[in-house]
Amino acid sequence: MKKISILPDELIINKIIILRDQKVLVDRDLAELYGVETRVLNQAVRRNIKRFPEDFMFQMTNEEMSIWKSQIVMTNSEKMGLRKSPYVFTEQGVAMLSSVLNSDRAIMVNIQIMRVFTKMRALLYSHKEILRKLESIEKKDIEQDEKILLIFEYLKQLEQFKQEETLYKEHKRIKGFKQDET
């Protein structure tokens, strides 16, 4: 079966934000991707609210909304159009949207969004594996550093012992005192 993409993956990825330690999409961005108005998307959700528990969809707090608005480029007229905090959808919420939005475009976009989430999970896993390996190498480096420091400490002690021995040999001997040479 041929994989059809109607939007570049980067467009979807750029719209995914992290909120409350979850990857989410904002209602207005989803509406744009689906080719519908935000109010139409939210209306469809409200008509099917039982399908969207809190772990599928939630509304931004005022604080989250102000942080979000400061991070994205919005014209003043766009900011003025935001009278209430937007809804955000987790991956499961986006999947559920496909059951309430039945246009061909919505279905295709939904499939593509699900694929993007899957790719992101795979990338995150590979990054975690790389991080784990780096931590292992760093731990080995620390162990090597400790061993090297110990070697230098022993060398310092050896040098100090040699200096003391040299000083001992250079001391003037008390006349009439002989040391047994056995």
Short mmCIF file of N, CA and C in Angstrom, two decimals:
data_model
loop_
_atom_site.label_atom_id
_atom_site.label_comp_id
_atom_site.label_asym_id
_atom_site.label_seq_id
_atom_site.Cartn_x
_atom_site.Cartn_y
_atom_site.Cartn_z
N MET A 1 0.84 -1.19 0.00
CA MET A 1 0.00 0.00 0.00
C MET A 1 0.89 1.25 0.00
N LYS A 2 0.55 2.20 -0.82
CA LYS A 2 1.33 3.42 -0.97
C LYS A 2 1.04 4.39 0.17
N LYS A 3 2.09 4.94 0.74
CA LYS A 3 1.96 5.90 1.83
C LYS A 3 1.81 7.30 1.24
N ILE A 4 0.66 7.91 1.46
CA ILE A 4 0.38 9.24 0.91
C ILE A 4 0.49 10.28 2.02
N SER A 5 1.29 11.32 1.77
CA SER A 5 1.43 12.42 2.72
C SER A 5 0.89 13.68 2.06
N ILE A 6 -0.06 14.29 2.72
CA ILE A 6 -0.59 15.53 2.15
C ILE A 6 0.06 16.77 2.76
N LEU A 7 0.80 16.55 3.86
CA LEU A 7 1.51 17.64 4.52
C LEU A 7 2.94 17.20 4.82
N PRO A 8 3.89 18.12 4.79
CA PRO A 8 5.25 17.74 5.18
C PRO A 8 5.27 17.41 6.68
N ASP A 9 6.00 16.37 7.04
CA ASP A 9 6.11 15.96 8.45
C ASP A 9 6.61 17.11 9.33
N GLU A 10 7.51 17.92 8.79
CA GLU A 10 8.08 19.03 9.55
C GLU A 10 7.00 20.01 9.99
N LEU A 11 5.98 20.20 9.16
CA LEU A 11 4.89 21.10 9.50
C LEU A 11 4.16 20.60 10.74
N ILE A 12 3.93 19.30 10.79
CA ILE A 12 3.25 18.71 11.95
C ILE A 12 4.16 18.76 13.17
N ILE A 13 5.42 18.37 12.98
CA ILE A 13 6.38 18.35 14.10
C ILE A 13 6.51 19.74 14.73
N ASN A 14 6.53 20.78 13.90
CA ASN A 14 6.67 22.14 14.41
C ASN A 14 5.46 22.60 15.21
N LYS A 15 4.34 21.93 15.06
CA LYS A 15 3.13 22.31 15.78
C LYS A 15 2.97 21.54 17.09
N ILE A 16 3.77 20.52 17.28
CA ILE A 16 3.70 19.73 18.52
C ILE A 16 4.46 20.49 19.61
N ILE A 17 3.81 20.65 20.74
CA ILE A 17 4.44 21.33 21.87
C ILE A 17 4.44 20.38 23.08
N ILE A 18 5.28 20.69 24.04
CA ILE A 18 5.33 19.92 25.28
C ILE A 18 4.59 20.73 26.35
N LEU A 19 3.58 20.12 26.92
CA LEU A 19 2.78 20.78 27.94
C LEU A 19 2.42 19.75 29.00
N ARG A 20 2.68 20.04 30.24
CA ARG A 20 2.45 19.10 31.34
C ARG A 20 3.14 17.76 31.08
N ASP A 21 4.35 17.85 30.55
CA ASP A 21 5.19 16.68 30.26
C ASP A 21 4.56 15.75 29.22
N GLN A 22 3.76 16.29 28.34
CA GLN A 22 3.14 15.51 27.27
C GLN A 22 3.31 16.24 25.95
N LYS A 23 3.41 15.46 24.87
CA LYS A 23 3.42 16.06 23.54
C LYS A 23 1.96 16.28 23.14
N VAL A 24 1.64 17.52 22.81
CA VAL A 24 0.26 17.87 22.48
C VAL A 24 0.20 18.77 21.25
N LEU A 25 -0.99 18.83 20.67
CA LEU A 25 -1.27 19.76 19.57
C LEU A 25 -2.41 20.68 20.01
N VAL A 26 -2.28 21.96 19.70
CA VAL A 26 -3.27 22.96 20.07
C VAL A 26 -4.44 22.89 19.09
N ASP A 27 -5.64 23.14 19.59
CA ASP A 27 -6.84 23.04 18.76
C ASP A 27 -6.76 23.87 17.48
N ARG A 28 -6.24 25.08 17.55
CA ARG A 28 -6.18 25.94 16.37
C ARG A 28 -5.21 25.39 15.32
N ASP A 29 -4.11 24.75 15.78
CA ASP A 29 -3.16 24.15 14.85
C ASP A 29 -3.75 22.91 14.19
N LEU A 30 -4.47 22.11 14.98
CA LEU A 30 -5.13 20.93 14.42
C LEU A 30 -6.18 21.35 13.39
N ALA A 31 -6.96 22.38 13.73
CA ALA A 31 -7.98 22.86 12.81
C ALA A 31 -7.35 23.30 11.49
N GLU A 32 -6.22 23.99 11.59
CA GLU A 32 -5.50 24.42 10.39
C GLU A 32 -5.05 23.21 9.56
N LEU A 33 -4.50 22.21 10.23
CA LEU A 33 -4.05 21.00 9.52
C LEU A 33 -5.22 20.27 8.85
N TYR A 34 -6.36 20.21 9.56
CA TYR A 34 -7.54 19.52 9.02
C TYR A 34 -8.28 20.35 7.98
N GLY A 35 -7.95 21.63 7.90
CA GLY A 35 -8.62 22.49 6.93
C GLY A 35 -10.01 22.90 7.37
N VAL A 36 -10.21 23.05 8.68
CA VAL A 36 -11.50 23.51 9.22
C VAL A 36 -11.24 24.67 10.16
N GLU A 37 -12.30 25.37 10.54
CA GLU A 37 -12.16 26.45 11.52
C GLU A 37 -12.03 25.85 12.92
N THR A 38 -11.35 26.57 13.78
CA THR A 38 -11.15 26.09 15.15
C THR A 38 -12.48 25.86 15.84
N ARG A 39 -13.44 26.76 15.63
CA ARG A 39 -14.74 26.62 16.29
C ARG A 39 -15.46 25.36 15.83
N VAL A 40 -15.27 24.98 14.55
CA VAL A 40 -15.90 23.76 14.02
C VAL A 40 -15.28 22.53 14.70
N LEU A 41 -13.97 22.53 14.82
CA LEU A 41 -13.29 21.41 15.49
C LEU A 41 -13.76 21.30 16.93
N ASN A 42 -13.77 22.42 17.66
CA ASN A 42 -14.18 22.39 19.06
C ASN A 42 -15.65 22.02 19.23
N GLN A 43 -16.47 22.43 18.27
CA GLN A 43 -17.90 22.08 18.30
C GLN A 43 -18.07 20.56 18.16
N ALA A 44 -17.32 19.95 17.25
CA ALA A 44 -17.38 18.50 17.05
C ALA A 44 -16.92 17.78 18.32
N VAL A 45 -15.91 18.33 18.97
CA VAL A 45 -15.42 17.73 20.21
C VAL A 45 -16.49 17.85 21.31
N ARG A 46 -17.08 19.04 21.45
CA ARG A 46 -18.10 19.24 22.48
C ARG A 46 -19.30 18.30 22.28
N ARG A 47 -19.66 18.05 21.01
CA ARG A 47 -20.78 17.13 20.73
C ARG A 47 -20.44 15.69 21.10
N ASN A 48 -19.15 15.39 21.19
CA ASN A 48 -18.69 14.03 21.50
C ASN A 48 -17.75 14.04 22.71
N ILE A 49 -18.07 14.85 23.70
CA ILE A 49 -17.16 15.11 24.82
C ILE A 49 -16.81 13.84 25.60
N LYS A 50 -17.69 12.84 25.59
CA LYS A 50 -17.41 11.59 26.32
C LYS A 50 -16.21 10.85 25.74
N ARG A 51 -15.89 11.14 24.49
CA ARG A 51 -14.74 10.50 23.84
C ARG A 51 -13.41 11.15 24.21
N PHE A 52 -13.45 12.25 24.94
CA PHE A 52 -12.24 13.02 25.22
C PHE A 52 -12.03 13.23 26.73
N PRO A 53 -11.58 12.19 27.42
CA PRO A 53 -11.25 12.37 28.84
C PRO A 53 -10.02 13.27 28.99
N GLU A 54 -9.71 13.63 30.21
CA GLU A 54 -8.62 14.58 30.50
C GLU A 54 -7.26 14.14 29.96
N ASP A 55 -7.02 12.83 29.85
CA ASP A 55 -5.72 12.39 29.33
C ASP A 55 -5.69 12.39 27.80
N PHE A 56 -6.81 12.72 27.15
CA PHE A 56 -6.88 12.86 25.69
C PHE A 56 -6.88 14.34 25.29
N MET A 57 -7.52 15.18 26.13
CA MET A 57 -7.68 16.59 25.81
C MET A 57 -7.84 17.38 27.10
N PHE A 58 -7.22 18.55 27.17
CA PHE A 58 -7.42 19.43 28.31
C PHE A 58 -7.26 20.87 27.85
N GLN A 59 -7.73 21.78 28.68
CA GLN A 59 -7.65 23.20 28.34
C GLN A 59 -6.43 23.80 29.03
N MET A 60 -5.73 24.65 28.30
CA MET A 60 -4.56 25.33 28.88
C MET A 60 -5.00 26.22 30.03
N THR A 61 -4.14 26.32 31.03
CA THR A 61 -4.38 27.30 32.10
C THR A 61 -3.98 28.68 31.56
N ASN A 62 -4.36 29.72 32.27
CA ASN A 62 -3.98 31.08 31.83
C ASN A 62 -2.47 31.24 31.77
N GLU A 63 -1.77 30.65 32.77
CA GLU A 63 -0.31 30.74 32.80
C GLU A 63 0.30 30.01 31.60
N GLU A 64 -0.20 28.80 31.31
CA GLU A 64 0.30 28.03 30.16
C GLU A 64 0.03 28.78 28.86
N MET A 65 -1.14 29.41 28.80
CA MET A 65 -1.50 30.15 27.59
C MET A 65 -0.58 31.35 27.38
N SER A 66 -0.26 32.08 28.45
CA SER A 66 0.62 33.25 28.28
C SER A 66 2.03 32.81 27.87
N ILE A 67 2.51 31.69 28.42
CA ILE A 67 3.82 31.17 28.02
C ILE A 67 3.78 30.75 26.55
N TRP A 68 2.73 30.05 26.17
CA TRP A 68 2.57 29.59 24.79
C TRP A 68 2.52 30.78 23.82
N LYS A 69 1.75 31.80 24.18
CA LYS A 69 1.64 32.98 23.29
C LYS A 69 2.98 33.70 23.16
N SER A 70 3.77 33.70 24.22
CA SER A 70 5.06 34.39 24.15
C SER A 70 6.08 33.60 23.32
N GLN A 71 5.87 32.30 23.16
CA GLN A 71 6.82 31.47 22.43
C GLN A 71 6.53 31.39 20.94
N ILE A 72 5.31 31.69 20.53
CA ILE A 72 4.99 31.59 19.11
C ILE A 72 4.82 32.98 18.52
N VAL A 73 4.97 33.05 17.23
CA VAL A 73 4.83 34.33 16.55
C VAL A 73 3.36 34.51 16.21
N MET A 74 2.75 35.51 16.81
CA MET A 74 1.34 35.80 16.56
C MET A 74 1.19 37.29 16.31
N THR A 75 0.32 37.60 15.38
CA THR A 75 0.01 39.02 15.18
C THR A 75 -0.91 39.45 16.31
N ASN A 76 -1.02 40.76 16.50
CA ASN A 76 -1.90 41.26 17.55
C ASN A 76 -3.34 40.83 17.33
N SER A 77 -3.78 40.82 16.07
CA SER A 77 -5.17 40.43 15.80
C SER A 77 -5.39 38.96 16.15
N GLU A 78 -4.37 38.13 15.95
CA GLU A 78 -4.50 36.71 16.32
C GLU A 78 -4.58 36.57 17.84
N LYS A 79 -3.77 37.36 18.55
CA LYS A 79 -3.79 37.30 20.01
C LYS A 79 -5.14 37.78 20.54
N MET A 80 -5.69 38.80 19.90
CA MET A 80 -6.98 39.34 20.34
C MET A 80 -8.09 38.32 20.11
N GLY A 81 -7.93 37.44 19.11
CA GLY A 81 -8.96 36.44 18.82
C GLY A 81 -9.00 35.33 19.85
N LEU A 82 -7.99 35.24 20.69
CA LEU A 82 -7.96 34.21 21.73
C LEU A 82 -8.63 34.74 23.00
N ARG A 83 -9.92 34.53 23.09
CA ARG A 83 -10.66 35.02 24.26
C ARG A 83 -10.56 34.04 25.43
N LYS A 84 -10.44 32.76 25.08
CA LYS A 84 -10.34 31.76 26.14
C LYS A 84 -9.17 30.84 25.83
N SER A 85 -8.71 30.16 26.85
CA SER A 85 -7.57 29.27 26.67
C SER A 85 -7.92 28.14 25.70
N PRO A 86 -6.99 27.84 24.81
CA PRO A 86 -7.28 26.79 23.82
C PRO A 86 -7.22 25.39 24.43
N TYR A 87 -7.85 24.47 23.74
CA TYR A 87 -7.77 23.06 24.10
C TYR A 87 -6.53 22.47 23.43
N VAL A 88 -5.94 21.50 24.11
CA VAL A 88 -4.81 20.79 23.53
C VAL A 88 -5.14 19.30 23.55
N PHE A 89 -4.61 18.59 22.55
CA PHE A 89 -4.93 17.19 22.37
C PHE A 89 -3.65 16.36 22.44
N THR A 90 -3.69 15.31 23.26
CA THR A 90 -2.57 14.37 23.33
C THR A 90 -2.66 13.46 22.10
N GLU A 91 -1.70 12.57 21.98
CA GLU A 91 -1.70 11.64 20.84
C GLU A 91 -3.01 10.85 20.79
N GLN A 92 -3.47 10.39 21.94
CA GLN A 92 -4.73 9.63 21.97
C GLN A 92 -5.91 10.52 21.59
N GLY A 93 -5.87 11.76 22.01
CA GLY A 93 -6.93 12.70 21.65
C GLY A 93 -6.98 12.96 20.16
N VAL A 94 -5.80 13.08 19.55
CA VAL A 94 -5.74 13.28 18.09
C VAL A 94 -6.32 12.05 17.39
N ALA A 95 -5.98 10.86 17.89
CA ALA A 95 -6.53 9.63 17.30
C ALA A 95 -8.05 9.62 17.42
N MET A 96 -8.55 10.07 18.55
CA MET A 96 -10.01 10.10 18.76
C MET A 96 -10.68 11.12 17.84
N LEU A 97 -9.97 12.17 17.49
CA LEU A 97 -10.54 13.18 16.57
C LEU A 97 -10.96 12.56 15.24
N SER A 98 -10.26 11.51 14.83
CA SER A 98 -10.60 10.89 13.55
C SER A 98 -12.00 10.29 13.58
N SER A 99 -12.50 9.99 14.78
CA SER A 99 -13.85 9.43 14.87
C SER A 99 -14.94 10.50 14.87
N VAL A 100 -14.56 11.76 15.12
CA VAL A 100 -15.57 12.83 15.13
C VAL A 100 -15.46 13.74 13.91
N LEU A 101 -14.33 13.71 13.23
CA LEU A 101 -14.17 14.48 11.99
C LEU A 101 -14.07 13.48 10.84
N ASN A 102 -15.05 13.46 9.99
CA ASN A 102 -15.12 12.39 8.99
C ASN A 102 -14.73 12.78 7.57
N SER A 103 -14.14 13.94 7.37
CA SER A 103 -13.75 14.31 6.01
C SER A 103 -12.53 13.48 5.59
N ASP A 104 -12.37 13.30 4.29
CA ASP A 104 -11.22 12.55 3.78
C ASP A 104 -9.91 13.21 4.21
N ARG A 105 -9.87 14.52 4.14
CA ARG A 105 -8.65 15.24 4.54
C ARG A 105 -8.34 14.98 6.02
N ALA A 106 -9.36 15.05 6.89
CA ALA A 106 -9.15 14.83 8.32
C ALA A 106 -8.60 13.43 8.57
N ILE A 107 -9.10 12.45 7.86
CA ILE A 107 -8.64 11.08 8.03
C ILE A 107 -7.18 10.96 7.59
N MET A 108 -6.86 11.54 6.43
CA MET A 108 -5.47 11.46 5.93
C MET A 108 -4.49 12.21 6.84
N VAL A 109 -4.91 13.38 7.29
CA VAL A 109 -4.06 14.16 8.19
C VAL A 109 -3.87 13.41 9.51
N ASN A 110 -4.94 12.81 10.01
CA ASN A 110 -4.85 12.04 11.25
C ASN A 110 -3.85 10.90 11.14
N ILE A 111 -3.91 10.17 10.05
CA ILE A 111 -2.97 9.07 9.82
C ILE A 111 -1.55 9.59 9.81
N GLN A 112 -1.35 10.71 9.16
CA GLN A 112 -0.01 11.30 9.08
C GLN A 112 0.47 11.76 10.46
N ILE A 113 -0.41 12.36 11.24
CA ILE A 113 -0.03 12.80 12.59
C ILE A 113 0.37 11.59 13.44
N MET A 114 -0.38 10.51 13.33
CA MET A 114 -0.07 9.29 14.09
C MET A 114 1.32 8.75 13.68
N ARG A 115 1.62 8.80 12.40
CA ARG A 115 2.94 8.36 11.93
C ARG A 115 4.06 9.26 12.47
N VAL A 116 3.81 10.55 12.53
CA VAL A 116 4.80 11.48 13.07
C VAL A 116 5.05 11.19 14.54
N PHE A 117 3.98 10.98 15.31
CA PHE A 117 4.15 10.63 16.72
C PHE A 117 4.97 9.35 16.87
N THR A 118 4.72 8.37 16.02
CA THR A 118 5.46 7.10 16.07
C THR A 118 6.93 7.33 15.75
N LYS A 119 7.22 8.14 14.73
CA LYS A 119 8.62 8.46 14.39
C LYS A 119 9.31 9.17 15.55
N MET A 120 8.60 10.09 16.19
CA MET A 120 9.18 10.84 17.30
C MET A 120 9.51 9.89 18.46
N ARG A 121 8.63 8.94 18.72
CA ARG A 121 8.89 7.96 19.78
C ARG A 121 10.14 7.14 19.45
N ALA A 122 10.26 6.71 18.19
CA ALA A 122 11.43 5.93 17.77
C ALA A 122 12.70 6.75 17.91
N LEU A 123 12.66 8.02 17.51
CA LEU A 123 13.82 8.90 17.65
C LEU A 123 14.19 9.09 19.12
N LEU A 124 13.19 9.29 19.95
CA LEU A 124 13.44 9.47 21.37
C LEU A 124 14.10 8.23 21.96
N TYR A 125 13.65 7.05 21.55
CA TYR A 125 14.25 5.81 22.04
C TYR A 125 15.72 5.72 21.62
N SER A 126 16.00 6.03 20.34
CA SER A 126 17.39 5.95 19.88
C SER A 126 18.26 6.99 20.59
N HIS A 127 17.70 8.17 20.87
CA HIS A 127 18.44 9.20 21.60
C HIS A 127 18.73 8.73 23.02
N LYS A 128 17.76 8.07 23.65
CA LYS A 128 17.97 7.56 25.00
C LYS A 128 19.08 6.52 25.01
N GLU A 129 19.11 5.68 23.98
CA GLU A 129 20.15 4.65 23.89
C GLU A 129 21.53 5.30 23.73
N ILE A 130 21.62 6.31 22.90
CA ILE A 130 22.88 7.05 22.71
C ILE A 130 23.30 7.71 24.03
N LEU A 131 22.35 8.32 24.71
CA LEU A 131 22.63 8.96 25.99
C LEU A 131 23.15 7.95 27.01
N ARG A 132 22.53 6.77 27.04
CA ARG A 132 22.95 5.72 27.97
C ARG A 132 24.40 5.32 27.68
N LYS A 133 24.74 5.16 26.40
CA LYS A 133 26.10 4.79 26.02
C LYS A 133 27.09 5.89 26.40
N LEU A 134 26.73 7.14 26.19
CA LEU A 134 27.60 8.26 26.56
C LEU A 134 27.84 8.29 28.08
N GLU A 135 26.78 8.04 28.85
CA GLU A 135 26.93 8.01 30.30
C GLU A 135 27.87 6.89 30.72
N SER A 136 27.79 5.76 30.03
CA SER A 136 28.67 4.62 30.32
C SER A 136 30.13 5.00 30.04
N ILE A 137 30.36 5.64 28.91
CA ILE A 137 31.71 6.09 28.55
C ILE A 137 32.22 7.11 29.56
N GLU A 138 31.35 8.02 29.97
CA GLU A 138 31.73 9.05 30.93
C GLU A 138 32.10 8.39 32.28
N LYS A 139 31.34 7.38 32.67
CA LYS A 139 31.64 6.68 33.92
C LYS A 139 33.00 6.00 33.83
N LYS A 140 33.30 5.39 32.68
CA LYS A 140 34.60 4.76 32.50
C LYS A 140 35.72 5.80 32.54
N ASP A 141 35.46 6.96 31.94
CA ASP A 141 36.45 8.05 31.98
C ASP A 141 36.73 8.49 33.41
N ILE A 142 35.67 8.60 34.20
CA ILE A 142 35.83 9.00 35.60
C ILE A 142 36.66 7.96 36.34
N GLU A 143 36.36 6.68 36.09
CA GLU A 143 37.15 5.62 36.73
C GLU A 143 38.62 5.70 36.30
N GLN A 144 38.86 5.95 35.01
CA GLN A 144 40.23 6.09 34.52
C GLN A 144 40.92 7.29 35.16
N ASP A 145 40.19 8.40 35.26
CA ASP A 145 40.74 9.60 35.89
C ASP A 145 41.16 9.32 37.33
N GLU A 146 40.31 8.57 38.05
CA GLU A 146 40.63 8.24 39.43
C GLU A 146 41.89 7.38 39.49
N LYS A 147 42.03 6.43 38.58
CA LYS A 147 43.22 5.57 38.55
C LYS A 147 44.47 6.40 38.22
N ILE A 148 44.34 7.30 37.28
CA ILE A 148 45.47 8.15 36.91
C ILE A 148 45.88 9.03 38.09
N LEU A 149 44.91 9.59 38.80
CA LEU A 149 45.22 10.40 39.98
C LEU A 149 45.93 9.57 41.05
N LEU A 150 45.51 8.32 41.21
CA LEU A 150 46.15 7.43 42.17
C LEU A 150 47.61 7.16 41.77
N ILE A 151 47.84 6.94 40.48
CA ILE A 151 49.21 6.73 39.98
C ILE A 151 50.06 7.96 40.27
N PHE A 152 49.54 9.15 40.01
CA PHE A 152 50.29 10.38 40.29
C PHE A 152 50.57 10.52 41.79
N GLU A 153 49.64 10.13 42.61
CA GLU A 153 49.85 10.18 44.05
C GLU A 153 50.99 9.25 44.46
N TYR A 154 50.99 8.03 43.90
CA TYR A 154 52.09 7.10 44.18
C TYR A 154 53.43 7.64 43.68
N LEU A 155 53.42 8.24 42.51
CA LEU A 155 54.66 8.82 41.98
C LEU A 155 55.16 9.95 42.88
N LYS A 156 54.24 10.74 43.39
CA LYS A 156 54.61 11.82 44.29
C LYS A 156 55.22 11.26 45.58
N GLN A 157 54.61 10.23 46.10
CA GLN A 157 55.13 9.60 47.31
C GLN A 157 56.52 9.00 47.06
N LEU A 158 56.70 8.36 45.90
CA LEU A 158 57.98 7.78 45.53
C LEU A 158 59.05 8.87 45.43
N GLU A 159 58.71 9.98 44.79
CA GLU A 159 59.64 11.10 44.64
C GLU A 159 60.01 11.66 46.02
N GLN A 160 59.03 11.77 46.89
CA GLN A 160 59.28 12.27 48.24
C GLN A 160 60.20 11.31 49.01
N PHE A 161 59.99 10.02 48.86
CA PHE A 161 60.84 9.02 49.50
C PHE A 161 62.28 9.14 48.99
N LYS A 162 62.45 9.31 47.67
CA LYS A 162 63.80 9.44 47.09
C LYS A 162 64.49 10.70 47.62
N GLN A 163 63.76 11.80 47.76
CA GLN A 163 64.33 13.03 48.29
C GLN A 163 64.77 12.83 49.74
N GLU A 164 63.95 12.16 50.52
CA GLU A 164 64.30 11.90 51.92
C GLU A 164 65.55 11.01 52.00
N GLU A 165 65.63 10.02 51.13
CA GLU A 165 66.78 9.10 51.10
C GLU A 165 68.05 9.87 50.73
N THR A 166 67.96 10.76 49.75
CA THR A 166 69.10 11.56 49.34
C THR A 166 69.54 12.46 50.49
N LEU A 167 68.61 13.09 51.16
CA LEU A 167 68.93 13.95 52.30
C LEU A 167 69.60 13.13 53.41
N TYR A 168 69.14 11.95 53.64
CA TYR A 168 69.70 11.08 54.66
C TYR A 168 71.15 10.73 54.34
N LYS A 169 71.43 10.43 53.08
CA LYS A 169 72.79 10.08 52.66
C LYS A 169 73.73 11.28 52.75
N GLU A 170 73.22 12.50 52.56
CA GLU A 170 74.05 13.70 52.56
C GLU A 170 74.29 14.25 53.96
N HIS A 171 73.59 13.75 54.95
CA HIS A 171 73.78 14.22 56.33
C HIS A 171 75.21 13.94 56.77
N LYS A 172 75.75 14.85 57.56
CA LYS A 172 77.10 14.63 58.12
C LYS A 172 76.99 13.55 59.18
N ARG A 173 77.96 12.67 59.18
CA ARG A 173 77.99 11.58 60.14
C ARG A 173 78.69 12.06 61.41
N ILE A 174 78.30 11.52 62.51
CA ILE A 174 78.95 11.83 63.78
C ILE A 174 80.24 11.01 63.83
N LYS A 175 81.34 11.70 64.12
CA LYS A 175 82.64 11.01 64.14
C LYS A 175 82.66 10.00 65.27
N GLY A 176 83.27 8.91 64.98
CA GLY A 176 83.41 7.86 65.96
C GLY A 176 82.23 6.90 65.95
N PHE A 177 81.23 7.20 65.15
CA PHE A 177 80.08 6.30 65.08
C PHE A 177 80.15 5.53 63.78
N LYS A 178 80.15 4.23 63.90
CA LYS A 178 80.18 3.40 62.69
C LYS A 178 78.89 2.62 62.60
N GLN A 179 78.49 2.49 61.44
CA GLN A 179 77.28 1.73 61.18
C GLN A 179 77.68 0.33 60.75
N ASP A 180 77.04 -0.67 61.30
CA ASP A 180 77.33 -2.03 60.87
C ASP A 180 76.93 -2.20 59.42
N GLU A 181 77.81 -2.79 58.69
CA GLU A 181 77.50 -3.02 57.27
C GLU A 181 77.32 -4.50 57.07
N THR A 182 76.30 -5.06 57.51
CA THR A 182 76.04 -6.48 57.36
C THR A 182 74.92 -6.74 56.43
#
